[in-house]
Amino acid sequence: MRINQKLENLIDIGAGKKPADVVISGAKLLDVYCGTWVDGDLAIGNGQIVSFGRKDVEANRVIEASGKWVVPGFFEAHYHAGGTHMAPGKLARALLAHGTTTTVCDWQEFYVVAGKEAVRQAIDDALGAGIRLFYLVPIHWLVINDLASPSQKMHVEDLMEMLKWPETVAINEPPPGPVLAKDPDALRVITKAMNSGKIYSGHAPKLPDKILQSYASTGASSDHESTESGEAWSKLTYGIKVMMRQGSASPDMEKLVELAINYPMASRHMMLVADEIDPVDLTERGHIDATVKRAIELGLDPIVAYQMVTLNAAEYYRVDHLVGSLAPGRAGDAVILNDPNTASVSEVIVGGVPVDELPSLDTKYSEIMRSPVKLERKCSASDFKITSEIARKVRVVGVCDGSLLSTADEAVVDSVDGGLVSNTSNDILKIAVIDRAGGGSAVGFVSGFGIGESAVATTYAHTFYNLLVVGGNEENMALAGNAVAEMGGGIAVVKNGLVTARWPLELVGVFSTEPLENVGKDFQAMNKSIRDIGCKMSAPVLALSFVALPTIPELGLTTEGLYHVNNREFLSVIIDE
């Protein structure tokens, strides 16, 4: 085969000497550059778009789309896969069905638990399913190495190697604290990434102006953590692209989209993203398609909305020569819509092939992708004891439904048999993080879950995916923790000394190997089981996953102890008086 055969074929198709593989005929095509709808056909050959708007291109196959609209395949610009709980290839197929033909991902869950080889396998599994995936190196784990247990320390050389992978386009959201504290490993990776032409995707929740500008000066060029329009406006002013998050736990887009409506020029520096979406929302609501629909309902111009999920994202990651538009030379990815005002998907084309015609998946998962929990010993009630002979004032991680931010609260709890106990009448419960490899643990207090004497344990717990247990009774907490360990990872609920629900998550304790329909049912059943023990959270599983997070203010919990995010220091659970 001649080296230039693909290019020669594209030239011949464009000149009419050879037929295209596919022509989408009779629709209105979106020109995302000029912001207009164009009457004409879209021709695809060798997996790439060869003509836009022409009606004279012959093809081996014609997809009739009269009365419909065609837009570029959607681009998810910030996505953590763990919240959907699906194996990479099966997740890819689920996203493709909703028009998302390109996504970025850091596969942080695989990296933290099983290392870069598991990440490599996850990327390959997703790519093999047909989606276009660009990789973000999870530098945010490197810069919180001091919070990790000994078995989970990250190595800077891993990240330097992953920067060289062909799919890598960016480093992902290093927290501003370690960066501005001049963490040497963080600065080394940031410098290497910037010198290699990679993007520096930021993480900047509610930063004071001085710190925000300092963070931006290090190269951070986007953020997905804005929760109100004033915060987002400051970031736009400083050249930080705003990713408006509409995820299952944080539907922030609705409070930010007014900026794009009121300031049209700003819209080209904004994107619509999911961050994390649970399998029920993906099934019942959708993905990027649903977010576009909601943004339009709120008053956003439809063309602007489609720019945000196509061209804006592609330009930000510097891959707009590959994806993000229907222009000749770009990937043959297109979404045929029944109605552009509702983002109602009729058919999805990826590389010139209808998604429903892609070959079936038959993935075999390696032991490294599974990497089950292996505790040194079974949990016991004593593992959750905080020693004190008298009642004490303690620090409490305050959780609020619908927000990823925690509050640094205080409460007085009683002492029973030489240990501080939960105050279930005031919803002050115990929370514990146990190293999944048995290397250490920490116990504290939490409010906001409302589960009384019951307990829930999970390995879907950011950021290290250790065993997280929340409950009002230490015996029940031990039962829940052991139930999860016996499954190798997943989620378990205990009430009155009995395990009432289990959900095994076979891949690193975060992902199921089941198809979306089954994952959605299991997820829904687990949320119900947690609500049945008193939890009032709208998304209990997702809320639990973020409760110990040590990178979003104010408090987090790791195996090393209670952590104050902004002050970057470990705190005693008991407050000295």
Coordinates of C-alpha atoms in Angstrom, one line a residue:
M1 CA 0.0 0.0 0.0
R2 CA 1.3 3.4 -0.9
I3 CA 2.0 5.7 2.1
N4 CA -0.2 8.4 0.7
Q5 CA -3.1 6.1 -0.4
K6 CA -5.5 7.5 2.1
L7 CA -4.8 11.1 1.0
E8 CA -5.1 10.1 -2.6
N9 CA -8.5 8.5 -2.0
L10 CA -9.7 11.6 -0.3
I11 CA -8.5 13.7 -3.2
D12 CA -10.2 11.4 -5.7
I13 CA -13.5 11.5 -3.7
G14 CA -13.5 15.2 -3.6
A15 CA -12.8 15.4 -7.3
G16 CA -15.6 13.0 -8.1
K17 CA -13.3 10.3 -9.4
K18 CA -14.4 7.9 -6.6
P19 CA -17.6 7.6 -4.6
A20 CA -17.6 8.6 -0.9
D21 CA -18.4 5.9 1.6
V22 CA -21.4 7.7 3.0
V23 CA -23.5 10.8 2.2
I24 CA -25.9 12.2 4.6
S25 CA -28.5 13.8 2.3
G26 CA -31.2 16.4 2.6
A27 CA -30.5 17.8 6.0
K28 CA -29.5 21.2 7.3
L29 CA -25.8 21.2 8.3
L30 CA -24.4 23.3 11.2
D31 CA -21.5 25.5 10.3
V32 CA -20.0 26.0 13.8
Y33 CA -17.5 28.5 12.5
C34 CA -19.9 31.1 11.1
G35 CA -22.9 30.1 13.2
T36 CA -25.3 29.2 10.4
W37 CA -27.4 26.3 9.1
V38 CA -26.5 25.2 5.5
D39 CA -28.6 23.3 3.1
G40 CA -26.7 20.5 1.5
D41 CA -25.1 17.1 1.9
L42 CA -22.3 15.8 4.1
A43 CA -19.9 13.3 2.5
I44 CA -17.6 11.0 4.4
G45 CA -14.8 8.8 3.0
N46 CA -12.0 6.9 4.7
G47 CA -13.5 7.9 8.0
Q48 CA -13.1 11.6 7.3
I49 CA -15.4 14.4 6.0
V50 CA -14.6 15.1 2.4
S51 CA -17.3 17.7 1.6
F52 CA -19.7 20.0 3.3
G53 CA -22.8 21.4 1.7
R54 CA -22.1 20.0 -1.8
K55 CA -24.9 18.0 -3.5
D56 CA -22.9 16.5 -6.3
V57 CA -20.9 13.8 -4.4
E58 CA -21.8 10.2 -5.2
A59 CA -21.5 7.6 -2.4
N60 CA -21.7 3.9 -1.9
R61 CA -24.4 4.6 0.8
V62 CA -26.9 7.4 1.2
I63 CA -28.4 8.2 4.6
E64 CA -31.6 10.1 3.9
A65 CA -32.1 12.9 6.4
S66 CA -34.6 15.2 4.8
G67 CA -36.3 17.5 7.4
K68 CA -33.5 16.9 9.9
W69 CA -30.4 18.7 11.2
V70 CA -26.8 17.5 11.3
V71 CA -24.3 18.8 13.9
P72 CA -20.7 17.7 14.7
G73 CA -20.3 14.8 17.1
F74 CA -20.5 16.1 20.7
F75 CA -17.2 16.6 22.6
E76 CA -17.3 15.9 26.4
A77 CA -14.6 18.3 27.7
H78 CA -14.4 17.2 31.4
Y79 CA -15.4 13.7 32.4
H80 CA -14.6 11.4 35.3
A81 CA -15.9 7.9 34.3
G82 CA -16.2 6.5 37.8
G83 CA -19.6 8.1 38.5
T84 CA -21.2 6.1 35.6
H85 CA -19.7 2.8 37.0
M86 CA -19.3 1.2 33.6
A87 CA -16.4 -0.6 32.1
P88 CA -14.6 1.6 29.5
G89 CA -15.8 0.0 26.3
K90 CA -19.4 -0.3 27.5
L91 CA -19.3 3.3 28.7
A92 CA -18.0 4.4 25.3
R93 CA -21.0 2.7 23.6
A94 CA -23.4 4.3 26.0
L95 CA -22.0 7.8 25.3
L96 CA -22.0 7.3 21.6
A97 CA -25.7 6.5 21.7
H98 CA -26.3 10.0 23.0
G99 CA -24.2 11.7 20.3
T100 CA -20.9 12.0 22.3
T101 CA -18.3 10.8 19.8
T102 CA -15.3 12.4 21.6
T103 CA -14.5 12.6 25.2
V104 CA -11.5 13.4 27.5
C105 CA -10.9 11.3 30.5
D106 CA -8.1 10.7 33.0
W107 CA -9.2 7.2 34.2
Q108 CA -8.0 8.3 37.6
E109 CA -9.7 5.4 39.3
F110 CA -7.6 2.8 37.4
Y111 CA -4.4 4.8 37.9
V112 CA -4.8 5.3 41.7
V113 CA -5.7 1.7 42.4
A114 CA -3.7 -0.2 39.7
G115 CA -1.2 2.1 38.0
K116 CA -0.5 3.2 34.5
E117 CA -0.8 -0.2 32.9
A118 CA -4.5 -0.4 34.0
V119 CA -5.0 3.1 32.5
R120 CA -3.4 2.0 29.2
Q121 CA -5.8 -1.0 29.1
A122 CA -8.8 1.3 29.9
I123 CA -7.9 3.7 27.1
D124 CA -7.6 0.8 24.6
D125 CA -10.9 -0.7 25.7
A126 CA -12.7 2.6 25.1
L127 CA -11.0 3.3 21.8
G128 CA -11.8 -0.2 20.6
A129 CA -15.5 0.5 21.2
G130 CA -15.4 3.3 18.7
I131 CA -15.3 6.5 20.7
R132 CA -12.5 9.1 20.2
L133 CA -10.8 9.5 23.5
F134 CA -8.1 12.0 24.5
Y135 CA -6.2 11.4 27.7
L136 CA -5.7 13.8 30.6
V137 CA -2.7 12.9 32.8
P138 CA -4.0 12.9 36.5
I139 CA -1.4 15.2 38.0
H140 CA -3.8 16.0 40.8
W141 CA -2.9 12.7 42.4
L142 CA 0.8 13.5 42.3
V143 CA 0.4 16.8 44.2
I144 CA -1.6 15.1 47.0
N145 CA 1.0 12.4 47.6
D146 CA 1.4 13.6 51.1
L147 CA -2.3 12.6 51.7
A148 CA -1.9 9.1 50.3
S149 CA -1.2 5.9 52.2
P150 CA 2.2 4.3 51.6
S151 CA 0.8 1.8 49.2
Q152 CA -0.7 4.5 47.0
K153 CA 2.2 7.0 46.5
M154 CA 2.4 8.2 42.9
H155 CA 5.6 8.4 40.9
V156 CA 6.4 11.5 38.8
E157 CA 8.0 9.3 36.2
D158 CA 4.7 7.6 35.6
L159 CA 3.2 10.9 34.6
M160 CA 6.1 11.9 32.5
E161 CA 5.7 8.7 30.6
M162 CA 2.0 9.2 30.2
L163 CA 2.6 12.7 28.8
K164 CA 4.2 10.9 25.8
W165 CA 1.2 8.7 25.0
P166 CA -0.4 9.6 21.6
E167 CA -3.8 10.2 23.1
T168 CA -2.5 12.7 25.7
V169 CA -3.7 16.3 25.3
A170 CA -3.5 17.7 28.8
I171 CA -2.7 17.5 32.5
N172 CA -5.7 17.4 34.7
E173 CA -6.7 19.8 37.4
P174 CA -3.7 20.0 39.8
P175 CA -5.1 21.7 43.0
P176 CA -3.9 25.3 43.4
G177 CA -2.6 24.8 46.9
P178 CA 0.3 22.5 46.1
V179 CA 1.0 24.3 42.8
L180 CA 1.3 27.7 44.5
A181 CA 3.3 26.1 47.3
K182 CA 5.9 25.2 44.6
D183 CA 5.6 21.5 44.9
P184 CA 8.7 20.4 43.0
D185 CA 7.1 17.4 41.3
A186 CA 4.0 19.3 40.3
L187 CA 6.1 22.1 38.8
R188 CA 8.3 19.5 36.9
V189 CA 5.3 17.9 35.3
I190 CA 3.5 21.2 34.5
T191 CA 6.7 22.5 32.9
K192 CA 7.1 19.4 30.8
A193 CA 3.5 19.5 29.8
M194 CA 3.6 23.1 28.8
N195 CA 6.8 22.7 26.9
S196 CA 5.3 19.7 25.1
G197 CA 2.3 21.8 23.9
K198 CA -0.2 20.1 26.3
I199 CA -3.1 21.9 27.9
Y200 CA -3.2 22.6 31.7
S201 CA -6.8 21.9 32.7
G202 CA -7.4 23.7 36.0
H203 CA -9.2 23.2 39.3
A204 CA -10.2 26.5 41.0
P205 CA -13.2 26.4 43.3
K206 CA -14.0 29.7 45.0
L207 CA -10.4 31.0 45.1
P208 CA -9.7 34.5 46.3
D209 CA -8.8 36.9 43.5
K210 CA -5.1 37.1 44.2
I211 CA -4.8 33.3 44.4
L212 CA -6.9 32.8 41.3
Q213 CA -4.7 35.1 39.3
S214 CA -1.5 33.4 40.6
Y215 CA -2.9 30.0 39.7
A216 CA -3.8 31.3 36.2
S217 CA -0.2 32.6 35.8
T218 CA 1.1 29.1 36.2
G219 CA -0.8 28.0 33.0
A220 CA -4.2 26.9 34.3
S221 CA -6.5 27.7 31.4
S222 CA -9.8 26.1 32.3
D223 CA -12.0 25.4 35.3
H224 CA -15.2 23.3 35.9
E225 CA -15.8 24.2 39.6
S226 CA -17.7 27.5 39.3
T227 CA -21.1 27.5 41.1
E228 CA -22.3 31.0 40.5
S229 CA -22.0 33.5 37.7
G230 CA -19.7 36.0 39.5
E231 CA -17.1 33.4 40.1
A232 CA -17.2 32.2 36.5
W233 CA -17.0 35.8 35.2
S234 CA -13.8 36.4 37.1
K235 CA -12.3 33.3 35.5
L236 CA -13.3 34.4 32.1
T237 CA -11.7 37.8 32.7
Y238 CA -8.4 36.1 33.5
G239 CA -8.5 33.9 30.3
I240 CA -9.7 30.8 32.1
K241 CA -12.2 28.8 30.0
V242 CA -15.3 28.1 31.9
M243 CA -16.7 24.6 31.8
M244 CA -20.3 24.7 32.9
R245 CA -20.9 21.5 34.8
Q246 CA -24.3 19.8 34.6
G247 CA -23.5 16.5 36.5
S248 CA -25.6 14.3 38.7
A249 CA -24.2 15.8 41.9
S250 CA -23.5 19.3 40.7
P251 CA -26.0 20.8 38.2
D252 CA -24.2 24.2 38.2
M253 CA -24.8 25.0 34.5
E254 CA -28.2 26.5 35.2
K255 CA -26.6 29.2 37.4
L256 CA -23.9 30.0 34.9
V257 CA -25.5 29.9 31.5
E258 CA -26.9 33.5 31.9
L259 CA -23.3 34.7 31.2
A260 CA -23.3 33.1 27.7
I261 CA -26.8 34.5 27.1
N262 CA -26.0 38.1 28.2
Y263 CA -22.5 38.2 26.9
P264 CA -22.4 36.4 23.5
M265 CA -18.6 37.0 23.0
A266 CA -17.9 35.2 26.3
S267 CA -19.7 32.1 25.0
R268 CA -16.8 31.0 22.8
H269 CA -14.8 30.6 25.9
M270 CA -17.3 28.4 27.6
M271 CA -18.2 24.7 27.4
L272 CA -20.9 22.4 28.7
V273 CA -19.6 19.3 30.6
A274 CA -20.9 16.5 32.8
D275 CA -17.9 16.0 35.1
E276 CA -19.6 12.9 36.5
I277 CA -23.0 11.5 35.7
D278 CA -24.6 8.5 37.2
P279 CA -26.0 5.6 35.1
V280 CA -29.6 6.4 35.9
D281 CA -29.3 10.0 34.7
L282 CA -27.4 8.7 31.6
T283 CA -30.2 6.3 30.9
E284 CA -33.2 8.5 31.7
R285 CA -31.9 12.0 31.0
G286 CA -29.0 11.6 28.6
H287 CA -25.5 13.0 28.4
I288 CA -24.3 16.1 26.5
D289 CA -27.6 16.0 24.5
A290 CA -29.6 16.5 27.6
T291 CA -27.4 19.4 28.8
V292 CA -27.7 21.1 25.4
K293 CA -31.5 20.8 25.6
R294 CA -31.6 22.3 29.1
A295 CA -29.3 25.2 28.1
I296 CA -31.6 26.0 25.2
E297 CA -34.6 25.8 27.5
L298 CA -32.9 28.4 29.7
G299 CA -32.6 30.8 26.8
L300 CA -29.2 29.9 25.2
D301 CA -29.1 30.2 21.4
P302 CA -29.1 26.7 20.0
I303 CA -26.1 27.3 17.7
V304 CA -24.1 28.7 20.6
A305 CA -25.0 25.6 22.7
Y306 CA -23.7 23.3 19.9
Q307 CA -20.6 25.4 19.6
M308 CA -19.9 24.8 23.3
V309 CA -20.0 21.0 22.9
T310 CA -18.1 20.8 19.6
L311 CA -15.8 23.5 18.4
N312 CA -15.1 25.2 21.7
A313 CA -14.0 22.0 23.3
A314 CA -11.9 20.9 20.3
E315 CA -10.2 24.3 20.1
Y316 CA -9.5 24.3 23.8
Y317 CA -7.7 21.0 23.6
R318 CA -6.0 21.9 20.3
V319 CA -7.5 19.1 18.4
D320 CA -9.9 21.1 16.2
H321 CA -8.0 20.0 13.2
L322 CA -9.3 16.5 14.0
V323 CA -12.7 16.9 15.5
G324 CA -15.2 19.6 16.5
S325 CA -16.8 20.6 13.2
L326 CA -18.3 19.2 10.0
A327 CA -15.5 20.8 7.9
P328 CA -13.6 18.7 5.3
G329 CA -10.7 16.8 6.8
R330 CA -12.2 16.4 10.2
A331 CA -13.4 13.0 11.6
G332 CA -16.5 11.7 10.0
D333 CA -18.5 12.1 13.2
A334 CA -22.0 13.6 13.1
V335 CA -25.2 13.6 15.0
I336 CA -28.4 13.7 13.1
L337 CA -31.1 15.5 15.0
N338 CA -34.9 15.4 14.8
D339 CA -35.1 18.9 16.3
P340 CA -32.1 21.2 17.1
N341 CA -34.1 23.0 19.8
T342 CA -34.4 19.8 21.9
A343 CA -31.2 18.1 20.8
S344 CA -33.3 15.0 20.0
V345 CA -30.9 12.5 18.6
S346 CA -32.1 10.5 15.5
E347 CA -28.8 8.8 14.5
V348 CA -25.1 9.0 15.4
I349 CA -22.3 8.5 12.9
V350 CA -18.8 7.9 14.0
G351 CA -16.0 7.6 11.4
G352 CA -18.7 7.3 8.8
V353 CA -20.3 4.3 10.4
P354 CA -23.7 4.4 12.2
V355 CA -23.2 3.6 15.8
D356 CA -25.8 0.9 15.9
E357 CA -23.8 -0.9 13.2
L358 CA -20.5 -1.1 15.2
P359 CA -19.4 -4.6 16.0
S360 CA -20.5 -6.1 19.3
L361 CA -18.1 -6.0 22.3
D362 CA -16.4 -9.0 23.8
T363 CA -14.0 -7.6 26.3
K364 CA -11.9 -9.7 28.6
Y365 CA -10.7 -7.9 31.7
S366 CA -7.2 -8.5 33.1
E367 CA -6.4 -9.1 36.7
I368 CA -4.8 -5.7 36.9
M369 CA -8.0 -4.0 35.7
R370 CA -9.9 -5.9 38.4
S371 CA -7.4 -5.2 41.3
P372 CA -9.8 -6.2 44.2
V373 CA -9.7 -4.9 47.8
K374 CA -7.4 -7.0 50.0
L375 CA -7.6 -5.9 53.6
E376 CA -4.9 -7.3 56.0
R377 CA -7.7 -8.4 58.4
K378 CA -11.4 -8.1 58.8
C379 CA -12.9 -4.9 60.1
S380 CA -14.0 -4.8 63.7
A381 CA -16.0 -2.3 65.8
S382 CA -12.7 -1.2 67.5
D383 CA -11.4 0.0 64.2
F384 CA -13.9 2.9 64.4
K385 CA -13.1 3.9 68.0
I386 CA -11.9 7.5 68.8
T387 CA -10.5 7.2 72.3
S388 CA -11.6 9.7 75.0
E389 CA -12.8 9.1 78.6
I390 CA -15.1 12.2 78.5
A391 CA -17.4 14.0 76.1
R392 CA -15.5 16.2 73.7
K393 CA -16.0 18.9 71.2
V394 CA -15.0 17.5 67.8
R395 CA -14.6 18.7 64.2
V396 CA -17.3 17.5 61.8
V397 CA -17.3 17.3 58.0
G398 CA -20.6 19.0 57.1
V399 CA -22.2 17.8 53.9
C400 CA -25.0 19.6 52.0
D401 CA -27.1 18.0 49.3
G402 CA -26.4 19.2 45.8
S403 CA -22.9 20.6 46.5
L404 CA -19.4 19.1 46.5
L405 CA -18.3 21.6 49.0
S406 CA -18.1 20.6 52.7
T407 CA -18.2 22.8 55.7
A408 CA -16.0 22.7 58.8
D409 CA -18.5 22.2 61.6
E410 CA -18.2 21.5 65.3
A411 CA -20.2 19.4 67.7
V412 CA -20.1 17.9 71.2
V413 CA -20.3 14.1 71.4
D414 CA -20.5 11.8 74.3
S415 CA -18.0 9.2 75.5
V416 CA -19.1 5.6 76.1
D417 CA -16.7 2.9 77.4
G418 CA -13.7 5.1 76.7
G419 CA -14.6 6.1 73.2
L420 CA -16.5 9.0 71.5
V421 CA -19.7 7.9 69.9
S422 CA -22.1 9.2 67.3
N423 CA -24.9 11.5 68.1
T424 CA -27.5 10.1 65.8
S425 CA -30.3 12.3 67.1
N426 CA -28.4 15.3 65.7
D427 CA -27.1 13.4 62.7
I428 CA -23.5 13.4 63.9
L429 CA -22.1 10.1 62.6
K430 CA -18.8 8.3 62.3
I431 CA -16.8 8.3 59.0
A432 CA -13.8 6.2 58.4
V433 CA -11.3 5.6 55.6
I434 CA -9.4 2.3 55.5
D435 CA -6.6 1.6 53.2
R436 CA -7.8 -1.0 50.7
A437 CA -4.4 -2.7 50.9
G438 CA -4.5 -2.7 54.7
G439 CA -1.9 0.1 55.3
G440 CA -3.7 2.4 57.6
S441 CA -7.0 4.1 58.6
A442 CA -8.5 7.2 60.0
V443 CA -11.8 8.0 61.8
G444 CA -13.8 11.2 62.1
F445 CA -17.3 12.6 62.3
V446 CA -19.7 13.7 59.5
S447 CA -23.1 15.2 59.3
G448 CA -25.8 15.4 56.6
F449 CA -26.4 11.7 55.8
G450 CA -29.2 11.0 58.3
I451 CA -28.8 7.2 58.4
G452 CA -28.9 6.9 62.2
E453 CA -27.5 3.6 63.6
S454 CA -27.2 2.1 60.1
A455 CA -24.0 2.0 58.0
V456 CA -22.9 2.1 54.4
A457 CA -19.5 1.2 53.0
T458 CA -18.1 1.9 49.5
T459 CA -14.9 1.8 47.5
Y460 CA -16.3 4.4 45.1
A461 CA -14.7 7.1 47.3
H462 CA -12.6 9.9 45.9
T463 CA -9.7 10.4 45.7
F464 CA -7.9 7.2 46.6
Y465 CA -10.8 4.7 46.2
N466 CA -10.1 3.2 49.6
L467 CA -12.8 1.6 51.8
L468 CA -15.0 4.4 53.1
V469 CA -17.5 3.7 55.9
V470 CA -20.2 6.0 57.3
G471 CA -22.5 5.0 60.1
G472 CA -23.9 5.6 63.6
N473 CA -23.0 2.2 65.1
E474 CA -19.5 0.7 65.0
E475 CA -20.7 -2.9 64.8
N476 CA -22.8 -2.0 61.8
M477 CA -19.9 -0.1 60.2
A478 CA -17.6 -3.2 60.6
L479 CA -20.3 -5.4 58.9
A480 CA -20.6 -3.0 56.0
G481 CA -16.8 -2.7 55.5
N482 CA -16.4 -6.5 55.6
A483 CA -19.2 -7.0 53.1
V484 CA -17.5 -4.7 50.6
A485 CA -14.1 -6.4 51.2
E486 CA -15.7 -9.8 50.6
M487 CA -16.9 -8.6 47.1
G488 CA -13.5 -7.3 46.3
G489 CA -15.0 -3.8 46.0
G490 CA -18.4 -2.1 45.7
I491 CA -21.0 -0.8 48.0
A492 CA -22.9 -2.4 50.9
V493 CA -25.6 -1.3 53.3
V494 CA -26.2 -2.6 56.9
K495 CA -29.3 -2.1 59.1
N496 CA -29.9 -3.7 62.5
G497 CA -26.9 -5.9 62.1
L498 CA -27.9 -7.3 58.7
V499 CA -26.4 -6.6 55.3
T500 CA -29.5 -5.3 53.4
A501 CA -27.9 -4.5 50.0
R502 CA -24.7 -5.3 48.1
W503 CA -23.5 -4.1 44.8
P504 CA -20.2 -5.6 43.5
L505 CA -18.1 -3.4 41.3
E506 CA -15.6 -5.8 39.7
L507 CA -13.1 -3.3 38.2
V508 CA -11.0 -1.6 40.9
G509 CA -14.0 -1.5 43.1
V510 CA -15.5 1.3 41.0
F511 CA -16.7 -0.1 37.7
S512 CA -19.3 -2.8 36.8
T513 CA -18.8 -5.1 33.9
E514 CA -22.5 -5.2 33.2
P515 CA -24.3 -3.3 30.4
L516 CA -25.8 0.2 31.0
E517 CA -29.3 -1.2 31.6
N518 CA -28.2 -3.5 34.4
V519 CA -25.8 -0.9 35.9
G520 CA -28.6 1.6 36.0
K521 CA -30.9 -0.8 37.8
D522 CA -28.2 -1.8 40.3
F523 CA -27.3 1.8 40.9
Q524 CA -30.9 2.8 41.4
A525 CA -31.5 -0.1 43.8
M526 CA -28.4 0.9 45.9
N527 CA -29.6 4.5 46.1
K528 CA -33.0 3.3 47.3
S529 CA -31.3 1.0 49.9
I530 CA -29.3 3.9 51.3
R531 CA -32.5 6.1 51.3
D532 CA -34.3 3.3 53.1
I533 CA -32.0 3.6 56.1
G534 CA -32.8 7.3 56.3
C535 CA -30.5 9.2 53.9
K536 CA -32.1 12.3 52.5
M537 CA -29.5 12.9 49.8
S538 CA -30.9 13.2 46.2
A539 CA -27.9 11.2 45.0
P540 CA -26.6 9.1 47.9
V541 CA -24.0 7.0 46.1
L542 CA -22.4 10.1 44.5
A543 CA -22.6 12.1 47.7
L544 CA -20.8 9.4 49.6
S545 CA -18.1 9.3 46.9
F546 CA -17.2 13.0 47.5
V547 CA -17.6 13.3 51.3
A548 CA -13.9 12.5 52.1
L549 CA -12.5 14.3 49.1
P550 CA -9.3 16.2 50.2
T551 CA -9.1 18.6 47.2
I552 CA -12.4 20.5 47.5
P553 CA -13.0 22.8 50.6
E554 CA -13.3 22.7 53.4
L555 CA -12.6 19.3 55.0
G556 CA -11.6 15.9 53.7
L557 CA -10.5 12.6 55.2
T558 CA -7.8 10.2 54.1
T559 CA -6.0 7.3 55.7
E560 CA -3.6 9.9 57.2
G561 CA -6.4 11.8 59.0
L562 CA -8.7 14.8 58.8
Y563 CA -7.5 17.4 56.3
H564 CA -8.2 21.1 55.9
V565 CA -8.1 21.7 52.2
N566 CA -7.4 25.4 52.0
N567 CA -4.9 25.4 54.9
R568 CA -3.3 22.2 53.6
E569 CA -2.9 20.7 57.0
F570 CA -4.1 17.7 59.0
L571 CA -6.2 18.5 62.0
S572 CA -7.1 16.6 65.1
V573 CA -10.7 15.4 65.2
I574 CA -10.9 16.4 68.9
I575 CA -10.7 20.1 69.5
D576 CA -8.5 21.0 72.4
E577 CA -10.0 23.5 74.8

